[in-house]
Coordinates of C-alpha atoms in Angstrom, one line a residue:
X713 CA 75.7 109.0 108.1
X714 CA 72.6 110.1 110.4
X715 CA 71.7 113.9 110.9
X716 CA 72.8 113.7 114.5
X717 CA 76.2 112.9 113.4
X718 CA 76.4 114.9 110.1
X719 CA 79.4 117.5 109.9
X720 CA 78.3 121.1 110.6
X721 CA 78.9 123.6 107.5
X722 CA 79.1 127.2 109.0
X723 CA 80.4 128.8 106.1
X724 CA 79.3 127.6 102.5
X725 CA 81.0 130.2 100.3
X726 CA 84.3 128.7 101.9
X727 CA 83.1 125.2 100.9
X728 CA 82.1 126.1 97.5
X729 CA 85.3 128.0 96.9
X730 CA 87.9 124.8 98.2
X731 CA 85.3 123.0 96.0
X732 CA 86.0 125.1 93.0
X733 CA 89.7 124.5 93.4
X734 CA 89.6 120.9 94.1
X735 CA 90.9 121.3 97.5
X736 CA 89.9 118.4 100.2
X737 CA 87.7 119.9 103.0
X738 CA 88.8 119.2 106.5
X739 CA 87.5 116.1 108.3
X740 CA 87.8 116.1 112.1
X741 CA 91.2 113.7 112.8
X742 CA 92.6 115.1 109.5
X743 CA 94.2 117.7 107.8
X744 CA 93.1 119.2 104.7
X745 CA 95.8 117.2 103.2
X746 CA 94.2 114.1 104.1
X747 CA 96.8 113.3 106.9
X748 CA 96.3 111.9 110.2
X749 CA 96.8 113.7 113.3
X750 CA 97.1 110.9 115.5
X751 CA 100.4 111.2 117.7
X752 CA 101.5 107.5 116.2
X753 CA 102.6 109.9 113.3
X754 CA 104.6 112.2 115.2
X755 CA 108.6 112.5 115.0
X756 CA 110.5 111.9 112.3
X757 CA 109.9 108.1 112.1
X758 CA 106.6 106.1 110.4
X759 CA 106.5 102.7 110.8
X760 CA 110.2 102.2 110.2
X761 CA 110.3 104.7 107.6
X762 CA 111.0 108.4 107.3
X763 CA 108.1 110.3 106.9
X764 CA 107.3 112.1 103.4
X765 CA 106.7 115.8 102.9
X766 CA 105.0 117.4 100.5
X767 CA 107.2 119.5 97.7
X768 CA 110.7 118.3 96.4
X769 CA 111.6 115.7 99.0
X770 CA 113.2 112.8 98.4
X771 CA 110.9 109.6 97.9
X772 CA 110.2 107.4 101.1
X773 CA 112.9 105.0 101.2
X774 CA 112.3 101.7 99.9
X775 CA 108.8 102.8 99.1
X776 CA 109.4 101.8 95.8
X777 CA 111.4 98.6 94.4
X778 CA 113.8 100.5 92.8
X779 CA 114.8 102.2 95.9
X780 CA 115.7 99.2 97.7
X781 CA 119.1 99.7 99.8
X782 CA 122.0 98.1 98.4
X783 CA 125.2 98.0 100.3
X784 CA 128.2 95.9 100.6
X785 CA 128.5 97.3 104.6
X786 CA 127.1 94.6 106.7
X787 CA 126.1 97.4 109.2
X788 CA 123.7 98.8 106.5
X789 CA 121.6 96.1 107.2
X790 CA 119.5 95.9 110.4
X791 CA 119.4 92.8 112.4
X792 CA 116.3 90.8 110.9
X793 CA 113.0 90.5 113.0
X794 CA 110.8 88.7 110.3
X795 CA 108.9 91.7 110.1
X796 CA 110.8 93.3 106.8
X797 CA 108.5 92.7 103.8
X798 CA 111.6 90.9 102.0
X799 CA 111.7 88.1 104.8
X800 CA 107.9 87.9 106.2
X801 CA 107.6 84.8 104.4
X802 CA 110.8 83.6 105.2
X803 CA 111.0 81.1 108.4
X804 CA 114.0 82.8 110.0
X805 CA 114.9 80.2 113.0
X806 CA 115.4 77.7 110.1
X807 CA 118.5 79.6 108.3
X808 CA 120.6 77.9 110.6
X809 CA 122.6 81.6 111.8
X810 CA 122.9 82.7 108.0
X811 CA 121.5 86.1 109.1
X812 CA 122.9 86.2 112.6
X813 CA 126.6 84.2 112.7
X814 CA 130.0 84.7 111.3
X815 CA 130.2 82.7 108.2
X816 CA 133.4 80.7 108.9
X817 CA 132.5 77.6 107.6
X818 CA 133.8 75.7 105.2
X819 CA 132.2 76.5 101.7
X820 CA 131.1 73.7 99.3
X821 CA 133.7 72.6 96.8
X822 CA 133.6 74.1 93.5
X823 CA 134.5 72.1 90.4
X824 CA 133.8 73.3 86.8
X825 CA 134.0 71.0 83.6
X826 CA 132.6 71.0 80.3
X827 CA 133.7 73.9 77.9
X828 CA 137.5 73.7 76.7
X829 CA 137.5 77.3 75.7
X830 CA 136.0 79.1 78.8
X831 CA 138.4 80.4 81.2
X832 CA 138.2 79.5 84.8
X833 CA 140.1 81.3 87.7
X834 CA 140.0 81.2 91.4
X835 CA 141.0 84.9 92.8
X836 CA 141.3 86.3 95.9
X837 CA 138.5 88.6 97.4
X838 CA 140.4 91.8 96.3
X839 CA 140.2 91.3 92.7
X840 CA 138.9 94.5 90.8
X841 CA 135.9 92.2 89.0
X842 CA 134.0 91.2 91.9
X843 CA 131.3 93.6 93.1
X844 CA 131.0 95.1 89.4
X845 CA 128.0 93.4 88.4
X846 CA 126.0 93.0 92.0
X847 CA 125.5 95.0 95.0
X848 CA 123.8 93.1 98.2
X849 CA 120.1 93.8 99.1
X850 CA 119.7 92.1 101.9
X851 CA 121.4 91.2 105.3
X852 CA 122.5 87.6 104.0
X853 CA 123.9 89.0 101.0
X854 CA 126.1 91.4 102.6
X855 CA 127.4 89.0 105.3
X856 CA 128.1 86.5 102.0
X857 CA 130.0 89.1 100.6
X858 CA 132.1 90.1 104.0
X859 CA 132.9 86.5 104.6
X860 CA 134.1 85.0 101.2
X861 CA 137.9 84.4 101.0
X862 CA 138.4 83.3 97.3
X863 CA 135.6 83.4 94.6
X864 CA 135.1 81.4 91.3
X865 CA 135.7 83.9 88.0
X866 CA 134.1 82.0 84.9
X867 CA 134.9 84.2 81.6
X868 CA 133.3 83.6 78.3
X869 CA 135.6 85.4 76.1
X870 CA 134.7 87.8 73.4
X871 CA 132.8 86.3 70.2
X872 CA 133.4 83.2 71.6
X873 CA 130.9 80.1 71.1
X874 CA 131.6 77.6 74.1
X875 CA 131.9 74.2 72.8
X876 CA 130.2 72.8 75.2
X877 CA 127.6 73.3 78.4
X878 CA 130.0 74.4 81.2
X879 CA 128.7 72.3 84.6
X880 CA 129.8 73.6 87.7
X881 CA 129.1 71.3 90.4
X882 CA 128.6 73.0 94.0
X883 CA 128.9 70.0 96.4
X884 CA 128.8 70.7 100.2
X885 CA 129.8 68.6 103.0
X886 CA 129.3 70.6 105.9
X887 CA 126.6 71.9 108.1
X888 CA 128.4 75.2 109.5
X889 CA 127.2 78.5 108.0
X890 CA 129.4 79.5 105.2
X891 CA 130.0 81.9 102.3
X892 CA 130.5 81.6 98.6
X893 CA 130.9 83.8 95.7
X894 CA 131.0 83.2 92.1
X895 CA 131.2 85.5 89.2
X896 CA 130.1 84.2 85.6
X897 CA 130.8 87.3 82.5
X898 CA 130.0 86.6 79.1
X899 CA 132.2 89.1 77.1
X900 CA 130.6 90.8 73.9
X901 CA 129.0 88.8 71.1
X902 CA 129.7 85.4 73.1
X903 CA 127.5 82.5 73.4
X904 CA 127.0 79.8 76.4
X905 CA 125.0 78.0 78.7
X906 CA 126.5 77.7 82.2
X907 CA 124.9 74.8 84.8
X908 CA 125.3 75.3 88.7
X909 CA 124.7 72.3 90.0
X910 CA 124.1 72.6 94.1
X911 CA 124.3 68.9 95.8
X912 CA 125.1 67.4 99.3
X913 CA 124.7 69.2 102.4
X914 CA 125.3 73.0 103.3
X915 CA 124.5 76.1 105.4
X916 CA 125.0 78.7 102.6
X917 CA 124.7 82.2 101.8
X918 CA 125.7 82.5 98.4
X919 CA 126.4 85.6 95.8
X920 CA 126.5 84.8 92.1
X921 CA 127.2 87.6 89.7
X922 CA 126.4 87.7 86.3
X923 CA 127.6 90.0 83.4
X924 CA 125.8 89.3 79.9
X925 CA 127.9 91.7 77.6
X926 CA 126.7 93.5 74.3
X927 CA 125.6 91.1 72.1
X928 CA 126.0 88.1 74.0
X929 CA 123.9 85.0 74.3
X930 CA 123.9 83.5 77.8
X931 CA 121.9 80.8 80.0
X932 CA 122.1 80.2 83.5
X933 CA 120.9 77.4 84.9
X934 CA 120.7 77.1 88.8
X935 CA 119.8 73.3 90.0
X936 CA 119.2 72.8 93.8
X937 CA 119.3 69.0 94.7
X938 CA 120.3 69.2 98.4
X939 CA 120.4 66.8 100.6
X940 CA 117.2 66.9 102.9
X941 CA 119.2 69.0 105.6
X942 CA 120.5 71.7 103.4
X943 CA 120.0 75.6 103.9
X944 CA 120.9 77.6 101.0
X945 CA 120.3 81.3 100.5
X946 CA 121.4 82.5 97.2
X947 CA 121.5 86.0 95.4
X948 CA 121.9 85.7 91.7
X949 CA 122.1 89.2 89.8
X950 CA 122.6 89.9 86.5
X951 CA 123.4 93.0 84.5
X952 CA 122.2 92.8 80.5
X953 CA 124.2 94.3 78.1
X954 CA 122.9 96.0 74.5
X955 CA 121.1 93.5 72.5
X956 CA 122.1 91.0 74.8
X957 CA 119.9 87.7 75.2
X958 CA 120.0 86.2 78.8
X959 CA 118.1 83.3 80.2
X960 CA 117.7 82.2 83.7
X961 CA 116.5 79.1 84.8
X962 CA 115.7 78.2 88.3
X963 CA 115.0 74.2 89.4
X964 CA 114.7 73.9 93.4
X965 CA 113.8 70.2 94.0
X966 CA 115.9 69.8 97.4
X967 CA 116.8 71.1 100.4
X968 CA 115.0 72.0 104.0
X969 CA 115.2 75.9 103.2
X970 CA 115.9 77.3 99.7
X971 CA 115.7 81.1 99.2
X972 CA 117.0 82.1 95.6
X973 CA 116.4 85.9 94.8
X974 CA 117.3 86.2 90.9
X975 CA 117.5 89.8 89.6
X976 CA 118.1 90.9 85.8
X977 CA 118.8 94.9 85.1
X978 CA 119.1 96.3 81.8
X979 CA 121.7 98.7 81.3
X980 CA 121.3 99.2 77.5
X981 CA 118.6 99.3 75.0
X982 CA 117.6 96.3 72.7
X983 CA 118.3 93.2 75.2
X984 CA 115.9 90.4 75.9
X985 CA 115.7 88.3 79.5
X986 CA 113.8 85.1 79.9
X987 CA 113.5 84.1 83.4
X988 CA 112.0 80.3 84.5
X989 CA 111.4 78.7 87.5
X990 CA 110.8 75.4 88.7
X991 CA 110.2 74.2 92.2
X992 CA 108.8 71.1 94.1
X993 CA 108.2 71.0 97.7
X994 CA 107.4 67.9 100.1
X995 CA 106.5 67.7 103.5
X996 CA 108.2 70.6 105.6
X997 CA 110.2 72.2 102.9
X998 CA 110.6 75.6 102.4
X999 CA 111.1 76.7 98.8
X1000 CA 111.4 80.7 98.0
X1001 CA 111.9 82.8 94.9
X1002 CA 112.0 86.5 94.9
X1003 CA 112.8 88.0 91.5
X1004 CA 113.4 91.6 90.3
X1005 CA 113.4 92.6 86.4
X1006 CA 114.8 96.1 86.4
X1007 CA 113.9 97.7 83.0
X1008 CA 116.0 100.8 83.4
X1009 CA 116.3 101.7 80.0
X1010 CA 114.4 101.8 76.8
X1011 CA 112.9 99.4 74.6
X1012 CA 114.1 96.2 76.1
X1013 CA 111.8 92.6 76.9
X1014 CA 111.2 90.5 79.4
X1015 CA 109.3 87.3 80.1
X1016 CA 109.0 85.8 83.6
X1017 CA 107.4 82.1 83.8
X1018 CA 107.3 80.3 87.4
X1019 CA 105.8 77.0 88.1
X1020 CA 105.8 74.9 91.4
X1021 CA 103.8 71.7 92.7
X1022 CA 103.3 71.2 96.4
X1023 CA 102.7 67.8 98.5
X1024 CA 102.9 67.1 102.1
X1025 CA 102.0 68.5 105.5
X1026 CA 103.6 71.9 105.7
X1027 CA 105.2 71.9 102.2
X1028 CA 105.5 75.6 101.8
X1029 CA 106.5 77.6 98.5
X1030 CA 107.0 81.4 98.1
X1031 CA 107.3 83.0 94.7
X1032 CA 107.6 87.3 94.7
X1033 CA 108.1 88.5 91.1
X1034 CA 108.8 92.3 91.0
X1035 CA 108.8 94.1 88.0
X1036 CA 109.9 97.5 87.7
X1037 CA 109.5 100.0 84.5
X1038 CA 111.5 102.9 85.1
X1039 CA 110.5 106.4 83.8
X1040 CA 113.1 106.1 80.9
X1041 CA 112.3 102.8 80.1
X1042 CA 110.0 103.5 77.4
X1043 CA 109.1 101.0 75.0
X1044 CA 109.3 98.4 77.3
X1045 CA 107.5 95.0 77.1
X1046 CA 107.0 92.7 79.6
X1047 CA 105.0 89.9 81.2
X1048 CA 105.5 87.6 84.4
X1049 CA 103.0 84.8 85.1
X1050 CA 103.6 81.9 88.2
X1051 CA 101.4 78.8 88.5
X1052 CA 101.1 76.5 91.7
X1053 CA 99.6 73.4 91.6
X1054 CA 98.9 71.8 95.2
X1055 CA 98.6 68.5 95.1
X1056 CA 97.3 67.5 98.7
X1057 CA 96.3 68.9 101.7
X1058 CA 98.6 70.8 104.2
X1059 CA 100.4 72.3 101.5
X1060 CA 100.7 76.2 101.2
X1061 CA 101.8 78.4 98.5
X1062 CA 102.6 82.3 98.4
X1063 CA 102.4 84.0 95.0
X1064 CA 103.0 87.6 94.9
X1065 CA 103.0 89.5 91.6
X1066 CA 104.3 93.3 91.5
X1067 CA 104.5 95.6 88.7
X1068 CA 105.5 98.8 89.0
X1069 CA 105.4 101.4 85.9
X1070 CA 106.8 104.9 86.0
X1071 CA 106.1 105.6 82.3
X1072 CA 103.1 105.2 80.1
X1073 CA 105.0 104.9 76.9
X1074 CA 105.6 101.1 76.9
X1075 CA 104.6 98.2 74.3
X1076 CA 102.8 96.4 76.9
X1077 CA 103.2 95.0 80.5
X1078 CA 101.1 92.3 82.7
X1079 CA 101.3 90.0 85.2
X1080 CA 99.2 86.9 86.4
X1081 CA 99.0 84.4 89.4
X1082 CA 97.3 81.2 89.6
X1083 CA 97.2 78.5 92.8
X1084 CA 94.8 75.3 92.7
X1085 CA 94.3 71.9 92.7
X1086 CA 94.0 69.4 89.8
X1087 CA 91.5 70.4 87.0
X1088 CA 89.2 67.7 87.1
X1089 CA 88.2 67.9 83.6
X1090 CA 91.9 67.0 82.9
X1091 CA 91.6 63.9 85.0
X1092 CA 88.3 63.3 83.5
X1093 CA 89.6 63.3 80.0
X1094 CA 92.9 60.8 80.6
X1095 CA 90.9 58.8 82.8
X1096 CA 87.4 58.7 80.3
X1097 CA 90.2 57.0 78.1
X1098 CA 91.2 54.3 80.1
X1099 CA 93.9 55.8 82.2
X1100 CA 93.8 55.1 85.9
X1101 CA 93.6 57.8 88.2
X1102 CA 96.8 57.6 89.7
X1103 CA 98.9 57.7 86.2
X1104 CA 96.3 60.4 85.1
X1105 CA 97.5 62.8 88.0
X1106 CA 101.3 62.2 87.4
X1107 CA 100.5 63.1 83.5
X1108 CA 99.3 66.1 84.6
X1109 CA 101.8 67.1 86.8
X1110 CA 104.7 66.2 84.8
X1111 CA 103.2 68.1 81.5
X1112 CA 102.7 71.1 83.9
X1113 CA 106.6 71.2 85.0
X1114 CA 108.0 69.8 81.5
X1115 CA 107.3 73.2 79.9
X1116 CA 110.4 74.9 82.4
X1117 CA 112.4 72.0 82.2
X1118 CA 112.3 71.9 78.5
X1119 CA 113.7 75.4 78.4
X1120 CA 117.4 74.2 79.7
X1121 CA 118.3 72.8 76.1
X1122 CA 120.7 70.3 77.5
X1123 CA 119.7 66.8 76.9
X1124 CA 121.2 65.2 79.5
X1125 CA 119.9 67.6 82.3
X1126 CA 116.7 67.7 81.1
X1127 CA 116.2 64.2 81.2
X1128 CA 118.0 63.8 84.9
X1129 CA 115.7 66.3 86.3
X1130 CA 112.7 64.8 84.6
X1131 CA 113.5 61.7 86.4
X1132 CA 113.8 63.8 90.0
X1133 CA 110.3 64.9 89.1
X1134 CA 109.4 61.1 88.9
X1135 CA 110.4 60.2 92.2
X1136 CA 109.0 63.3 93.8
X1137 CA 105.9 62.0 92.7
X1138 CA 106.6 58.6 93.4
X1139 CA 107.3 59.7 97.2
X1140 CA 104.3 61.3 97.6
X1141 CA 102.2 58.2 96.3
X1142 CA 100.5 60.2 93.5

């Protein structure tokens, strides 16, 4: 700052007193608290949010991930513009009416096979169990809640070990915007693996509620191998009980636009959550994952690992990972990581890890994100041992993604998905 523009100090005593007390001095255009005096900040609204105030006023709505709006009422969610933080990466024009139209189309058919000691029901929307594990967090989820007529309820009874994988086939055959609701509840001390296998063609807004009872062990695998024209927006919310073990695995390979919002909320101490994801986007495909781990209680552990590969012009993947450690969640141990491998020019990957900590009394917390191309050293190592470049590239990608596939622990499904990855690589001529 030049002498000509330096502010004039007229009362050194007053300035010294303010400095001693730690109070900021006035700057032209700002109050002494540092708030802007610009006319843009006048009134009761500030950039779409209520202005904050000093003292004991409530926090700014949605400033924290823990304050995100939740409601079963569609009217509580304004019409989407694409400027919202939750939707800024999503091409709304490609949602095919899921965020604007009545969801009156025929929902995909649900067929449950596998374990014989698991209860499967089709219930009306008035069933008291529905809505107990999840409340919509966005407009599409709320629209789906208000539009479905019947729901599928899968129950693993108390202290029951499922005598096989529970295979839930979700098969679409229509393009009209539709809604679907599924509830999976693992009662106390039960153990099961549930696979949600999506295929066919659909325009689907879906809510999946998951209840993991005290001491239960539940793995939920959500596979998206839709036809090329499918649009799928799915909210998959889980509540995890005391000393429970919950694993959630996402595999997204097919569809025109697929957007999943998995969440895990700890409701009692001693629980552990693992969340894994694999996605492989081709030219023009949009695959989006927005997840939340909500540490609301003490002494819980979470690990998040998502990996993606992209090839072709306008292939686009989005990963947003929110981990919230609330004030009461002392003793939390958490880490999240996202890795993306860009295989060709013209692809784009957005990766946003978020970690919000409200207490310092934790075991550990961290996150990591990386996006890049092939590791030249890996390729050189393989090629130096006589492996052709194309085969070497496929080996690198296969090894990169296999970590997630191996977490499924269903051999037949792991084999099928490995073959699907090979077909993706072949389609990209890698």
